[in-house]
CSV table of C-alpha atoms in Angstrom, one decimal:
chain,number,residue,atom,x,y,z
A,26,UNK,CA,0.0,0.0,0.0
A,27,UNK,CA,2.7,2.8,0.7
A,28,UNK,CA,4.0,2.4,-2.7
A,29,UNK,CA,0.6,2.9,-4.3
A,30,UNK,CA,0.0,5.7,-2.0
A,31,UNK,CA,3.1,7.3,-0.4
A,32,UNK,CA,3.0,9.2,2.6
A,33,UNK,CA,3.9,12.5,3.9
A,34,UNK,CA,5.2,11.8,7.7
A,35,UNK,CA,5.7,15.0,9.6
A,36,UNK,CA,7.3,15.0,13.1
A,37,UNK,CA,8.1,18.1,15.1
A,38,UNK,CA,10.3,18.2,18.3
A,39,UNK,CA,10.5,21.0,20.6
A,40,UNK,CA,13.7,21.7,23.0
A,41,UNK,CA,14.3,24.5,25.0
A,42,UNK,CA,17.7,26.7,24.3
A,43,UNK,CA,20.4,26.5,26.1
A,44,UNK,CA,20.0,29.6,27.8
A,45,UNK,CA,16.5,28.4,29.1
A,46,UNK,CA,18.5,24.9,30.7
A,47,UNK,CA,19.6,22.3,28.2
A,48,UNK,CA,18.4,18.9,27.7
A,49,UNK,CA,20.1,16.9,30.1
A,50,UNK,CA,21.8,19.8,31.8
A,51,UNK,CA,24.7,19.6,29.3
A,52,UNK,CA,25.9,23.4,28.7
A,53,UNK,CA,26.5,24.3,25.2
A,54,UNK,CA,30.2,25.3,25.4
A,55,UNK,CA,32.2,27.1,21.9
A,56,UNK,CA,35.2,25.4,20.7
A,57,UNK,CA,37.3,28.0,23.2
A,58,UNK,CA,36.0,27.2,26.1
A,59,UNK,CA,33.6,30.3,25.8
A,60,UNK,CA,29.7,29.8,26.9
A,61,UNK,CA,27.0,30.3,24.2
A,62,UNK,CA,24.1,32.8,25.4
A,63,UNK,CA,21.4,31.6,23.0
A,64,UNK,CA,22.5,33.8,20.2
A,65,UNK,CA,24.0,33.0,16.2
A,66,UNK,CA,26.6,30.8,18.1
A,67,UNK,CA,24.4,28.0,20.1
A,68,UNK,CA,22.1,28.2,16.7
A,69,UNK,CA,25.4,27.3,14.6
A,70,UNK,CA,26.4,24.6,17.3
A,71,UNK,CA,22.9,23.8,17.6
A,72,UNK,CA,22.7,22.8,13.8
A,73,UNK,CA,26.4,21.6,13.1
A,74,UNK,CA,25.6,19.2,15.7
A,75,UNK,CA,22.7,18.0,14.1
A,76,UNK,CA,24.2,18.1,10.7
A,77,UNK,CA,27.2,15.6,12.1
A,78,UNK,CA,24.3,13.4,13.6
A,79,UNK,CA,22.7,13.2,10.8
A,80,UNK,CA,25.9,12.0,8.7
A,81,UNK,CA,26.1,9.4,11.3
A,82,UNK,CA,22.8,8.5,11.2
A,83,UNK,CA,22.7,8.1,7.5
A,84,UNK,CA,26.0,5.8,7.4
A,85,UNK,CA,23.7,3.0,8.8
A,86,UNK,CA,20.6,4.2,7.6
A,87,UNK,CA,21.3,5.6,4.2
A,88,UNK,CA,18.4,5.0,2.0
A,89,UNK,CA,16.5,7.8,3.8
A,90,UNK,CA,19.2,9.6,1.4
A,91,UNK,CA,18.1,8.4,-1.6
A,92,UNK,CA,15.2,9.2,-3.7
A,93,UNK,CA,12.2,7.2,-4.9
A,94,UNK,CA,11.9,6.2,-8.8
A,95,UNK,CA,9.9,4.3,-10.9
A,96,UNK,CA,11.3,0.7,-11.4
A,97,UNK,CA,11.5,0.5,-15.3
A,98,UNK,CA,11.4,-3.2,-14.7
A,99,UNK,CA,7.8,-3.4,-12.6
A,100,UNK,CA,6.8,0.2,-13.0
A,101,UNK,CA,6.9,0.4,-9.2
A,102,UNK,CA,8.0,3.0,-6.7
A,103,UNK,CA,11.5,1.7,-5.3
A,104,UNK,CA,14.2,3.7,-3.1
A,105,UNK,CA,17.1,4.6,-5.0
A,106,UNK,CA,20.0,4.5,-2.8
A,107,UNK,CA,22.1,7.4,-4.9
A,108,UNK,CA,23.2,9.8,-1.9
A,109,UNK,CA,21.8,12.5,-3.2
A,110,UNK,CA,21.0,13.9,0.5
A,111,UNK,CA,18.7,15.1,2.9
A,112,UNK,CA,17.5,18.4,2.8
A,113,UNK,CA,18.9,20.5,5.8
A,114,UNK,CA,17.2,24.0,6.8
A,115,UNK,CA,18.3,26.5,9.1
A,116,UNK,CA,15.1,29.1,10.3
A,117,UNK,CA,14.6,32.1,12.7
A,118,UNK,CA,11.7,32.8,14.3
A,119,UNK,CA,10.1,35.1,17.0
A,120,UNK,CA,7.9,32.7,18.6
A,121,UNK,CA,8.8,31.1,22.1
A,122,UNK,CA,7.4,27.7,23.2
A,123,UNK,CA,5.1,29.1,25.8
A,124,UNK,CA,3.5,30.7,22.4
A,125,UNK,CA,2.8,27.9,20.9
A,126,UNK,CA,0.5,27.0,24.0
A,127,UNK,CA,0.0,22.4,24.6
A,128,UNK,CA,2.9,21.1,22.5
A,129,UNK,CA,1.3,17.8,22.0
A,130,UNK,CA,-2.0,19.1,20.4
A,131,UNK,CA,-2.1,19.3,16.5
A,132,UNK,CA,-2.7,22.9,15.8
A,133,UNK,CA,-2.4,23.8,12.1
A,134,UNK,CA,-0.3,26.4,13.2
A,135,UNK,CA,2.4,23.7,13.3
A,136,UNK,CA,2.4,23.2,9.6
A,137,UNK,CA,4.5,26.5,9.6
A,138,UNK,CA,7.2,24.6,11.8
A,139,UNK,CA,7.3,22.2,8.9
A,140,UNK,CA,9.9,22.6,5.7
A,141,UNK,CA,7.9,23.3,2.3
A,142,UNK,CA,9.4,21.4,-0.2
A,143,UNK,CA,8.0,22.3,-4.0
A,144,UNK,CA,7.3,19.0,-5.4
A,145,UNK,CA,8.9,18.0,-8.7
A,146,UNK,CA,6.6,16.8,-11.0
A,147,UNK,CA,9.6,14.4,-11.3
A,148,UNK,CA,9.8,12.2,-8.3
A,149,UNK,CA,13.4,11.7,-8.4
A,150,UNK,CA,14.0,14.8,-7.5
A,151,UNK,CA,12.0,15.1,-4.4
A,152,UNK,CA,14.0,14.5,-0.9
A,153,UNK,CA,13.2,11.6,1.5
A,154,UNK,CA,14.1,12.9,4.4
A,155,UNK,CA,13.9,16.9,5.4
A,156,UNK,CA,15.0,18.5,8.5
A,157,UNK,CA,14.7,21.3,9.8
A,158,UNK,CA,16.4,23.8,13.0
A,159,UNK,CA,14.5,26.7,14.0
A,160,UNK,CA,15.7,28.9,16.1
């Protein structure tokens, strides 16, 4: 059935900055020993780190980046395991958590948390996997 009719899967999590207390009380601490307040430089060691995760992530689990294409064999949706990527965004917003009121509610609001990706008519060319760091 999912290759009939694929799926859109959207997952959102929310974390606190480090200036509000990290997750597991680790501090967010630059390269010279100097503390990160929240600004441009926790957001760039914020998303570096989950660019590197990702990486490692993808070693093990690396059709997620491929891309789908039509089997010419069986005309049927298959992953192509070509490393073309996952699609990583970096956003800024205004909006603090307490804004977005109960976090585990589905408000349409949270579509906006979401990455837009323009669909190729092409389905090669459409990403598996997207992720997305707002800040």
């Amino acid at each position: 059935m999912d290759r009939i009719t694929p799926a859109m899967l959207y997952i959102v999590f929310f974390y606190k900055s480090c200036s509000e207390g990290c997750v597991g009380g680790e501090r967010n601490i630059g390269e010279g020993g100097e503390r990160n307040t929240g600004t441009g430089g926790e957001r760039n060691h914020v998303a570096d780190r989950i660019k590197k995760a990702l990486e490692r992530v993808l070693v093990s689990w690396y059709p997620a980046a491929g891309r789908l294409r039509l089997s010419e064999k069986t005309g049927k949706l298959e992953v192509d395991c070509n490393g073309e990527g996952v699609m990583m965004v970096t956003a800024h917003t205004e909006a603090k958590l307490e804004d977005l009121g109960v976090l585990h509610e589905y408000k349409p609001s949270y579509e906006k948390l979401v990455p837009q990706v323009q669909p190729s008519k092409d389905v090669s060319k459409n990403p598996l996997t997207v992720c997305q760091c707002k800040f």
